[in-house]
Short mmCIF file of C-alpha atoms in Angstrom, two decimals:
data_model
loop_
_atom_site.label_atom_id
_atom_site.label_comp_id
_atom_site.label_asym_id
_atom_site.label_seq_id
_atom_site.Cartn_x
_atom_site.Cartn_y
_atom_site.Cartn_z
CA MET A 1 16.16 15.19 44.98
CA GLU A 2 16.44 18.98 44.69
CA LEU A 3 14.43 20.54 41.89
CA ARG A 4 14.41 24.05 40.48
CA PRO A 5 11.76 25.92 38.48
CA LEU A 6 13.03 27.50 35.27
CA GLU A 7 11.01 30.16 33.47
CA LEU A 8 11.91 31.06 29.88
CA ARG A 9 10.75 33.88 27.65
CA VAL A 10 11.43 33.15 23.99
CA ILE A 11 11.80 36.65 22.56
CA SER A 12 12.97 36.84 18.95
CA ALA A 13 15.50 35.92 16.27
CA LYS A 14 17.33 38.12 13.82
CA ASP A 15 18.85 37.53 10.39
CA ILE A 16 18.22 33.77 10.41
CA LYS A 17 18.50 31.70 7.24
CA ASP A 18 15.54 31.92 4.82
CA VAL A 19 14.61 28.39 3.74
CA ASN A 20 11.68 29.54 1.53
CA LEU A 21 12.34 30.69 -2.04
CA PHE A 22 9.03 32.18 -3.18
CA THR A 23 7.13 32.98 0.04
CA LYS A 24 7.98 34.60 3.37
CA MET A 25 8.67 32.21 6.22
CA ASP A 26 6.21 31.48 9.04
CA VAL A 27 8.61 30.72 11.91
CA TYR A 28 8.06 29.03 15.28
CA VAL A 29 10.33 27.49 17.94
CA VAL A 30 10.20 24.11 19.71
CA VAL A 31 11.91 24.16 23.13
CA SER A 32 12.85 21.01 25.05
CA ILE A 33 15.32 19.61 27.56
CA ASN A 34 17.93 17.42 25.86
CA GLY A 35 15.66 17.18 22.80
CA ASP A 36 13.20 14.94 24.67
CA HIS A 37 9.78 15.26 23.03
CA ARG A 38 8.09 14.61 26.40
CA THR A 39 9.38 18.00 27.64
CA ALA A 40 8.81 19.88 24.36
CA GLN A 41 6.86 23.14 24.26
CA LYS A 42 6.06 25.22 21.17
CA THR A 43 5.75 28.94 20.52
CA PRO A 44 3.00 30.41 18.32
CA VAL A 45 3.78 30.73 14.60
CA HIS A 46 4.82 34.23 13.52
CA LYS A 47 3.13 34.56 10.14
CA GLU A 48 5.19 36.03 7.29
CA SER A 49 8.00 36.95 9.68
CA GLY A 50 10.77 36.10 7.26
CA SER A 51 14.26 36.15 8.78
CA ASN A 52 13.32 38.33 11.79
CA PRO A 53 10.54 36.63 13.79
CA ASN A 54 9.23 37.75 17.21
CA TRP A 55 7.34 35.64 19.76
CA ASN A 56 7.64 36.90 23.39
CA CYS A 57 6.33 33.53 24.57
CA THR A 58 6.73 32.37 28.19
CA MET A 59 7.42 28.73 29.11
CA LYS A 60 8.02 26.97 32.42
CA PHE A 61 10.19 23.91 33.12
CA THR A 62 11.33 22.03 36.23
CA ILE A 63 14.93 20.78 36.28
CA ASP A 64 17.01 18.50 38.48
CA GLU A 65 19.64 20.92 39.80
CA THR A 66 22.17 18.19 40.64
CA ALA A 67 22.01 16.75 37.12
CA ALA A 68 22.21 20.28 35.67
CA HIS A 69 25.39 21.05 37.67
CA GLN A 70 26.86 17.81 36.30
CA ASN A 71 26.21 19.17 32.80
CA HIS A 72 23.55 16.56 31.99
CA HIS A 73 20.78 19.01 31.03
CA ASN A 74 20.74 21.20 27.90
CA LEU A 75 18.10 23.56 26.59
CA VAL A 76 17.42 22.81 22.91
CA PHE A 77 15.73 25.45 20.70
CA ARG A 78 14.72 24.28 17.21
CA LEU A 79 13.64 27.02 14.79
CA LYS A 80 11.26 25.81 12.08
CA SER A 81 9.43 27.20 9.06
CA ASN A 82 5.77 26.24 8.97
CA ARG A 83 4.87 24.92 5.50
CA VAL A 84 1.92 23.15 3.94
CA PHE A 85 3.73 19.99 2.84
CA GLY A 86 6.02 19.43 5.83
CA ASP A 87 7.79 21.92 8.08
CA LYS A 88 11.40 22.82 7.34
CA GLU A 89 14.01 23.17 10.09
CA ILE A 90 15.95 26.43 9.92
CA GLY A 91 18.53 25.88 12.64
CA SER A 92 18.99 25.10 16.32
CA VAL A 93 20.48 26.49 19.53
CA GLN A 94 21.76 24.34 22.41
CA VAL A 95 22.51 25.95 25.77
CA PRO A 96 23.83 24.03 28.82
CA ILE A 97 21.65 24.78 31.83
CA ARG A 98 24.81 24.67 33.94
CA GLU A 99 25.97 27.81 32.14
CA LEU A 100 22.76 29.61 33.09
CA LEU A 101 23.08 28.46 36.70
CA ASP A 102 26.66 29.74 36.86
CA GLN A 103 25.52 33.17 35.67
CA GLU A 104 22.73 33.17 38.23
CA ASN A 105 25.19 32.26 41.08
CA GLY A 106 22.46 30.59 43.14
CA ASN A 107 20.98 33.86 44.43
CA GLY A 108 17.66 33.67 42.60
CA ASN A 109 16.74 36.13 39.88
CA VAL A 110 14.29 38.89 40.65
CA ASP A 111 13.87 39.59 36.96
CA HIS A 112 14.70 37.72 33.77
CA GLN A 113 18.27 37.76 32.46
CA HIS A 114 18.54 38.34 28.70
CA VAL A 115 20.98 36.28 26.64
CA SER A 116 21.72 35.80 22.92
CA PHE A 117 23.18 32.82 21.05
CA SER A 118 24.09 32.06 17.45
CA VAL A 119 21.82 29.82 15.40
CA MET A 120 23.55 26.62 14.22
CA LEU A 121 22.68 25.37 10.73
CA ALA A 122 22.53 21.74 9.62
CA ASN A 123 25.90 22.07 7.82
CA GLY A 124 27.67 23.20 11.01
CA LYS A 125 27.83 26.91 10.13
CA THR A 126 26.07 29.68 12.03
CA LYS A 127 23.56 32.15 10.63
CA GLY A 128 21.53 34.62 12.70
CA VAL A 129 21.06 35.35 16.41
CA PHE A 130 18.47 33.92 18.81
CA ASN A 131 17.34 35.92 21.86
CA PHE A 132 15.65 34.69 25.03
CA ALA A 133 15.46 35.46 28.75
CA TYR A 134 15.40 33.16 31.78
CA ARG A 135 14.80 33.14 35.52
CA PHE A 136 15.23 30.41 38.16
CA GLY A 137 12.83 29.95 41.04
CA GLU A 138 13.40 28.78 44.60
CA LYS A 139 14.67 25.27 45.23
CA PHE A 140 12.36 22.59 46.52
CA SER A 141 12.78 18.93 47.38
CA MET A 142 10.81 16.03 46.03
CA PRO A 143 9.60 13.94 49.02
CA ALA A 144 10.42 10.26 48.89
CA LEU A 145 7.35 8.13 48.38
CA PRO A 146 6.84 5.36 51.01
CA PRO A 147 6.77 1.80 49.70
CA PRO A 148 3.28 0.38 49.20
CA PRO A 149 2.15 -1.91 52.05
CA PHE A 150 1.83 -5.60 51.29
CA PRO A 151 0.07 -7.66 54.02
CA GLY A 152 2.31 -10.48 55.19
CA ALA A 153 5.21 -9.52 52.91
CA GLY A 154 8.59 -9.67 54.57
CA SER A 155 7.23 -10.82 57.98
CA TYR A 156 8.68 -13.93 59.63
CA LYS A 157 7.91 -15.94 62.74
CA HIS A 158 10.49 -16.80 65.35
CA GLY A 159 12.65 -19.51 63.92
CA GLY A 160 13.00 -18.13 60.41
CA LYS A 161 9.84 -19.62 58.88
CA PRO A 162 7.82 -17.22 56.72
CA VAL A 163 4.27 -16.36 57.63
CA MET A 164 1.71 -17.76 55.20
CA ALA A 165 -0.03 -15.01 53.25
CA TYR A 166 -2.81 -17.32 52.03
CA PRO A 167 -5.24 -19.42 54.13
CA PRO A 168 -4.70 -23.19 54.25
CA PRO A 169 -6.86 -25.34 51.94
CA PRO A 170 -10.17 -26.58 53.39
CA THR A 171 -10.39 -30.02 54.88
CA GLY A 172 -12.14 -32.91 53.21
CA TYR A 173 -10.00 -33.07 50.05
CA PRO A 174 -8.01 -36.20 49.37
CA GLY A 175 -4.38 -35.88 50.21
CA PRO A 176 -1.49 -37.86 51.66
CA SER A 177 -3.11 -37.95 55.11
CA SER A 178 -6.76 -38.45 54.09
CA GLY A 179 -6.56 -42.22 54.06
CA HIS A 180 -7.85 -42.60 50.52
CA PRO A 181 -5.77 -44.45 47.97
CA LYS A 182 -4.21 -42.45 45.23
CA GLY A 183 -6.48 -42.05 42.19
CA THR A 184 -9.77 -42.73 44.06
CA TYR A 185 -12.57 -40.35 45.08
CA PRO A 186 -13.61 -39.72 48.68
CA PRO A 187 -17.10 -40.76 49.80
CA PRO A 188 -19.92 -38.26 49.23
CA PRO A 189 -20.66 -35.74 51.99
CA GLN A 190 -23.08 -36.75 54.70
CA GLY A 191 -26.75 -36.12 53.89
CA MET A 192 -26.33 -36.24 50.08
CA THR A 193 -28.02 -39.57 49.34
CA GLY A 194 -28.06 -40.84 45.85
CA TYR A 195 -24.99 -38.81 44.95
CA THR A 196 -22.78 -40.96 42.77
CA TYR A 197 -19.92 -40.28 40.46
CA PRO A 198 -20.52 -41.02 36.78
CA PRO A 199 -18.99 -44.28 35.69
CA PRO A 200 -16.13 -44.08 33.23
CA GLY A 201 -17.24 -44.27 29.68
CA GLY A 202 -20.73 -42.96 30.44
CA TYR A 203 -20.30 -39.64 28.75
CA PRO A 204 -21.25 -39.19 25.10
CA PRO A 205 -18.34 -38.96 22.64
CA TYR A 206 -16.86 -35.58 21.82
CA GLY A 207 -17.88 -33.70 18.67
CA TYR A 208 -21.13 -32.80 17.01
CA GLN A 209 -23.78 -35.48 16.62
CA GLN A 210 -25.56 -35.54 13.33
CA GLY A 211 -29.33 -35.79 13.59
CA THR A 212 -32.51 -34.91 11.78
CA VAL A 213 -34.77 -32.14 12.90
CA PRO A 214 -38.34 -32.59 11.69
CA GLY A 215 -40.27 -29.65 10.42
CA TYR A 216 -37.48 -27.93 8.46
CA GLY A 217 -36.77 -27.94 4.77
CA TYR A 218 -38.93 -27.52 1.72
CA GLN A 219 -40.23 -31.07 1.37
CA GLY A 220 -43.55 -31.00 -0.37
CA TYR A 221 -43.68 -27.22 -0.88
CA PRO A 222 -43.45 -25.71 -4.33
CA PRO A 223 -40.60 -23.20 -4.85
CA PRO A 224 -41.62 -19.52 -4.66
CA GLN A 225 -42.21 -17.58 -7.83
CA GLY A 226 -38.96 -16.30 -9.24
CA GLY A 227 -36.83 -18.88 -7.42
CA TYR A 228 -34.92 -18.57 -4.18
CA GLY A 229 -32.51 -15.76 -3.28
CA TYR A 230 -32.70 -11.99 -2.99
CA PRO A 231 -34.61 -9.96 -5.59
CA GLN A 232 -32.57 -8.10 -8.13
CA VAL A 233 -31.89 -4.50 -7.15
CA GLN A 234 -32.03 -1.93 -9.90
CA GLN A 235 -29.26 0.65 -9.79
CA PRO A 236 -30.49 4.27 -10.04
CA GLN A 237 -29.25 6.22 -13.00
CA LYS A 238 -26.65 8.87 -12.28
CA SER A 239 -27.57 12.42 -13.02
CA LYS A 240 -25.50 14.14 -15.68
CA LYS A 241 -26.14 17.62 -14.35
CA GLY A 242 -23.25 19.62 -12.96
CA GLY A 243 -20.54 17.44 -14.53
CA MET A 244 -18.66 20.27 -16.16
CA GLY A 245 -18.82 22.54 -13.07
CA ALA A 246 -17.59 19.80 -10.70
CA GLY A 247 -14.73 18.90 -13.03
CA LEU A 248 -13.70 22.53 -13.33
CA GLY A 249 -13.71 22.93 -9.50
CA LEU A 250 -11.61 19.81 -8.99
CA GLY A 251 -9.18 20.94 -11.64
CA LEU A 252 -8.67 24.33 -10.00
CA ALA A 253 -8.14 22.73 -6.57
CA GLY A 254 -5.65 20.22 -7.99
CA GLY A 255 -3.75 22.98 -9.75
CA LEU A 256 -3.49 25.03 -6.56
CA LEU A 257 -2.20 22.10 -4.49
CA GLY A 258 0.20 21.09 -7.26
CA GLY A 259 1.60 24.60 -7.43
CA MET A 260 2.21 24.72 -3.67
CA LEU A 261 3.89 21.31 -3.76
CA ILE A 262 6.13 22.32 -6.66
CA GLY A 263 7.06 25.51 -4.78
CA ASP A 264 8.20 23.54 -1.73
CA MET A 265 10.15 21.12 -3.94
CA VAL A 266 11.89 23.98 -5.70
CA ASP A 267 12.76 25.53 -2.32
CA ASP A 268 14.33 22.27 -1.14
CA ALA A 269 16.22 21.71 -4.41
CA TYR A 270 17.55 25.27 -4.39
CA GLU A 271 18.64 24.97 -0.78
CA ALA A 272 20.38 21.62 -1.47
CA GLY A 273 22.29 23.15 -4.38
CA VAL A 274 23.38 26.12 -2.30
CA GLU A 275 24.58 23.93 0.54
CA ASP A 276 26.54 21.68 -1.87
CA GLY A 277 28.58 24.34 -3.63
CA LEU A 278 27.08 27.80 -3.60
CA ASP A 279 26.50 28.42 0.11
CA TYR A 280 26.76 32.12 0.84
CA ASP A 281 25.81 31.91 4.56
CA TYR A 282 28.72 32.73 6.84
#
């Protein structure tokens, strides 16, 4: 298997769609191969970048060159707006790695090649331009791993009979050739006098046997004062100090979170209305 290092530099985006209505967007990019989350890498978030974010973030991948030439590998860039109550996807860019290999012509890049692609929106239209650079490294081969050794596996004697991987059972157990009738026990080993097998029916029956244990209980003892059980625990009285201040603090915090949530909901509702009939992005 021939592999190839691929180094990317995610540079910037320009004039992308603004999915926030009241605040400026905080934009970042998630890069992966074929959208597989196991290969995903993320750029830092450009705070308050709006529609023109910049990152200049370097990432490194390793690709299967044969699969890439067969057009089985795509670079997927997903632009997102970082928000408090769930991030919002702005758009995406998909680039076949085969196209980058064809531009490189197999000679190896001394420096990064800069390319630009349009940003695809969820409704199929394009809005904005995404810029990145790339460079391929030297090819290398993945060595084939030898199979793990298994003692005795796959080995045969002359005549086609397999070699036993486990030792034979020890002698002295009853079997077809031991001379003992089926269902009987062999005699005890030599030197163990008095060793007998328990007769059938000599074991106690299964289950718990009910019995009396002397010395327990409260026979003859007067009950303790106050009766049995745990003593009653008195609950401490709650302090009434600071009630108004705590309520005021909780109210302010709830109002702030509610305002941010309503802002995100208004952004989503406005965007849905624009996409349904008033979309001005071309």
